[in-house]
XYZ file of N, CA and C in Angstrom:
306
model
N -1.049 3.753 -59.154
C -1.784 4.998 -58.961
C -1.140 6.094 -59.818
N -1.939 6.784 -60.628
C -1.352 7.825 -61.462
C -0.892 9.022 -60.632
N 0.120 9.692 -61.133
C 0.629 10.894 -60.498
C -0.330 12.027 -60.766
N -0.823 12.696 -59.725
C -1.796 13.786 -59.911
C -1.302 15.057 -59.238
N -1.804 16.178 -59.692
C -1.432 17.482 -59.190
C -1.858 17.626 -57.722
N -0.896 17.968 -56.846
C -1.127 18.183 -55.418
C -1.854 17.027 -54.739
N -1.740 15.835 -55.303
C -2.413 14.655 -54.761
C -3.940 14.823 -54.697
N -4.452 15.656 -55.594
C -5.891 15.889 -55.672
C -6.543 14.756 -56.443
N -7.854 14.670 -56.419
C -8.536 13.587 -57.120
C -8.316 13.651 -58.643
N -8.139 12.482 -59.253
C -8.079 12.380 -60.713
C -9.512 12.288 -61.209
N -9.820 13.044 -62.243
C -11.191 13.060 -62.766
C -11.116 13.059 -64.288
N -11.476 11.937 -64.896
C -11.443 11.842 -66.341
C -12.730 12.334 -66.990
N -13.661 12.862 -66.199
C -14.900 13.430 -66.706
C -15.042 14.861 -66.193
N -14.092 15.742 -66.495
C -14.142 17.084 -65.922
C -15.333 17.905 -66.365
N -15.911 17.562 -67.517
C -17.060 18.333 -68.035
C -18.325 18.068 -67.209
N -18.342 16.949 -66.509
C -19.506 16.576 -65.699
C -19.276 16.883 -64.221
N -18.160 17.510 -63.885
C -17.860 17.785 -62.491
C -18.245 19.216 -62.137
N -18.230 19.516 -60.862
C -18.486 20.874 -60.408
C -17.173 21.541 -60.009
N -16.105 21.249 -60.748
C -14.787 21.764 -60.426
C -14.686 23.265 -60.664
N -13.965 23.934 -59.744
C -13.645 25.344 -59.915
C -12.415 25.491 -60.793
N -11.467 24.604 -60.615
C -10.232 24.574 -61.416
C -10.031 23.171 -61.950
N -9.631 23.079 -63.210
C -9.311 21.784 -63.816
C -7.877 21.844 -64.320
N -7.067 20.922 -63.829
C -5.666 20.822 -64.268
C -5.613 19.878 -65.452
N -5.046 20.350 -66.566
C -4.875 19.529 -67.760
C -3.428 19.656 -68.212
N -2.727 18.550 -68.318
C -1.370 18.571 -68.821
C -1.362 18.585 -70.342
N -0.406 19.324 -70.918
C -0.271 19.382 -72.367
C 1.173 18.994 -72.702
N 1.437 17.691 -72.879
C 2.785 17.236 -73.204
C 3.107 17.533 -74.679
N 3.924 18.548 -74.898
C 4.141 19.034 -76.270
C 5.611 19.437 -76.412
N 6.282 18.868 -77.389
C 7.699 19.131 -77.624
C 7.975 20.009 -78.848
N 7.032 20.154 -79.721
C 7.320 20.759 -81.013
C 7.598 22.257 -80.983
N 7.385 22.913 -79.875
C 7.633 24.353 -79.796
C 9.053 24.667 -79.306
N 9.819 23.655 -78.979
C 11.169 23.874 -78.476
C 12.186 23.253 -79.420
N 12.817 24.072 -80.201
C 13.815 23.600 -81.175
C 15.147 23.340 -80.478
N 15.645 22.125 -80.623
C 16.933 21.789 -80.024
C 16.901 21.557 -78.531
N 15.732 21.594 -77.936
C 15.599 21.382 -76.489
C 14.449 20.419 -76.233
N 14.579 19.222 -76.671
C 13.519 18.242 -76.479
C 13.290 17.997 -75.006
N 12.086 17.651 -74.656
C 11.781 17.323 -73.270
C 10.593 18.087 -72.727
N 10.090 19.072 -73.484
C 8.923 19.826 -73.041
C 7.732 18.941 -72.755
N 7.666 17.815 -73.458
C 6.535 16.905 -73.251
C 6.542 16.288 -71.855
N 7.674 16.361 -71.182
C 7.767 15.814 -69.816
C 7.324 16.831 -68.758
N 7.032 18.059 -69.189
C 6.658 19.113 -68.250
C 5.485 18.792 -67.365
N 4.343 18.316 -67.904
C 3.217 18.024 -67.041
C 3.535 16.999 -65.957
N 4.267 15.939 -66.298
C 4.620 14.927 -65.293
C 5.566 15.519 -64.253
N 6.493 16.377 -64.668
C 7.430 16.989 -63.724
C 6.698 17.921 -62.762
N 5.760 18.700 -63.290
C 4.980 19.601 -62.436
C 4.164 18.825 -61.420
N 3.523 17.739 -61.887
C 2.745 16.902 -60.954
C 3.645 16.306 -59.894
N 4.820 15.822 -60.277
C 5.722 15.215 -59.300
C 6.170 16.231 -58.242
N 6.564 17.417 -58.677
C 6.986 18.452 -57.730
C 5.816 18.865 -56.853
N 4.619 18.951 -57.408
C 3.466 19.399 -56.629
C 3.144 18.454 -55.490
N 3.491 17.181 -55.595
C 3.203 16.257 -54.498
C 3.984 16.634 -53.244
N 5.123 17.303 -53.430
C 5.906 17.754 -52.279
C 5.210 18.911 -51.550
N 4.342 19.606 -52.248
C 3.636 20.734 -51.652
C 2.278 20.331 -51.060
N 1.859 19.117 -51.304
C 0.522 18.679 -50.883
C 0.340 18.738 -49.363
N 1.418 18.607 -48.624
C 1.301 18.630 -47.148
C 1.146 20.037 -46.609
N 1.473 21.073 -47.407
C 1.339 22.460 -46.926
C -0.136 22.855 -46.886
N -0.573 23.340 -45.786
C -1.990 23.746 -45.700
C -2.209 25.121 -46.323
N -1.317 26.050 -46.079
C -1.442 27.405 -46.627
C -0.289 27.653 -47.580
N -0.595 27.885 -48.830
C 0.433 28.161 -49.815
C 0.493 29.649 -50.073
N 1.679 30.220 -49.961
C 1.868 31.636 -50.235
C 1.308 31.976 -51.623
N 0.615 33.029 -51.824
C 0.364 34.144 -50.927
C -0.947 34.039 -50.174
N -1.626 32.877 -50.223
C -2.892 32.733 -49.560
C -2.714 32.363 -48.099
N -3.668 32.746 -47.276
C -3.622 32.369 -45.855
C -4.719 31.333 -45.561
N -5.061 30.545 -46.583
C -6.055 29.493 -46.407
C -5.629 28.282 -47.222
N -6.233 27.162 -46.899
C -5.981 25.924 -47.653
C -6.887 25.908 -48.876
N -6.287 25.947 -50.033
C -7.027 26.012 -51.293
C -8.050 24.875 -51.398
N -7.689 23.706 -50.887
C -8.559 22.538 -51.008
C -9.834 22.681 -50.181
N -9.849 23.597 -49.207
C -11.058 23.797 -48.397
C -12.034 24.771 -49.060
N -11.563 25.584 -50.016
C -12.406 26.586 -50.655
C -12.717 26.325 -52.115
N -11.870 25.554 -52.756
C -12.023 25.327 -54.191
C -12.078 23.842 -54.505
N -12.852 23.488 -55.477
C -12.898 22.119 -55.959
C -11.968 22.040 -57.165
N -10.786 21.462 -56.947
C -9.765 21.359 -57.995
C -9.592 19.902 -58.353
N -9.609 19.596 -59.651
C -9.397 18.224 -60.116
C -8.316 18.200 -61.196
N -7.650 17.083 -61.293
C -6.672 16.843 -62.363
C -7.308 15.876 -63.340
N -7.432 16.261 -64.590
C -8.068 15.374 -65.573
C -7.037 14.696 -66.479
N -5.779 14.694 -66.042
C -4.743 14.014 -66.815
C -4.211 14.870 -67.955
N -3.571 14.220 -68.888
C -2.957 14.921 -70.027
C -3.882 14.914 -71.238
N -3.776 15.955 -72.022
C -4.489 16.035 -73.296
C -3.990 14.921 -74.198
N -4.897 14.198 -74.822
C -4.526 13.091 -75.691
C -4.629 13.561 -77.153
N -3.553 13.401 -77.891
C -3.534 13.761 -79.311
C -2.446 12.943 -79.990
N -2.426 12.965 -81.306
C -1.393 12.231 -82.073
C -0.059 12.942 -81.897
N 0.886 12.287 -81.242
C 2.193 12.887 -80.988
C 2.818 13.381 -82.293
N 3.265 14.628 -82.298
C 3.886 15.199 -83.470
C 2.931 15.951 -84.374
N 1.653 15.941 -84.070
C 0.664 16.623 -84.878
C 0.244 17.912 -84.171
N 0.942 19.007 -84.485
C 0.701 20.283 -83.820
C -0.710 20.794 -84.069
N -1.207 20.605 -85.268
C -2.568 21.086 -85.584
C -3.610 20.361 -84.745
N -3.477 19.031 -84.645
C -4.445 18.258 -83.855
C -4.352 18.662 -82.389
N -3.119 18.849 -81.888
C -2.980 19.260 -80.485
C -3.682 20.589 -80.255
N -3.456 21.540 -81.135
C -4.065 22.856 -80.991
C -5.580 22.766 -81.038
N -6.107 22.022 -81.975
C -7.561 21.872 -82.102
C -8.166 21.179 -80.897
N -7.532 20.129 -80.420
C -8.073 19.398 -79.257
C -7.969 20.242 -77.995
N -6.874 20.990 -77.833
C -6.726 21.848 -76.657
C -7.795 22.948 -76.670
N -8.031 23.537 -77.832
C -9.044 24.572 -77.920
C -10.433 24.006 -77.615
N -10.747 22.860 -78.169
C -12.044 22.230 -77.912
C -12.216 21.889 -76.444
N -11.152 21.379 -75.822
C -11.189 21.041 -74.409
C -11.439 22.283 -73.562
N -10.695 23.353 -73.830
C -10.856 24.584 -73.070
C -12.239 25.186 -73.263
N -12.730 25.192 -74.488
C -14.066 25.742 -74.739
C -15.148 24.924 -74.038
N -14.984 23.609 -74.043
C -15.972 22.757 -73.369
C -15.940 22.975 -71.862
N -14.728 23.120 -71.295
C -14.624 23.408 -69.856
C -15.272 24.755 -69.523
N -14.970 25.756 -70.315
C -15.535 27.089 -70.052
C -17.052 27.114 -70.244
N -17.548 26.267 -71.113
C -18.984 26.189 -71.335
C -19.723 25.474 -70.237
N -19.006 24.805 -69.354
C -19.633 24.056 -68.246
C -20.162 24.981 -67.169
N -19.710 26.209 -67.140
C -20.104 27.122 -66.074
C -21.377 27.811 -66.369
């Protein structure tokens, strides 16, 4: 089973969903000189978020987000590792397509 944000549903078709929020990981190392490991950020955030999944009310809200919002995790952005231009273009296209779904 893939690791997902807050143990929410994994959705590889976010453009066809009625999601209010879409979580997309961007594993990217090229912006950190001498500090490799940024590409592990999305997995680390998902792992830590599973510890919060049992909390019903997350500060500063006094409600359970999952009861009011449809949030899905669509996994990580896929691009040729080491190609900053492709990553940027694919991320922009992904964001524009998500924003156009509304």
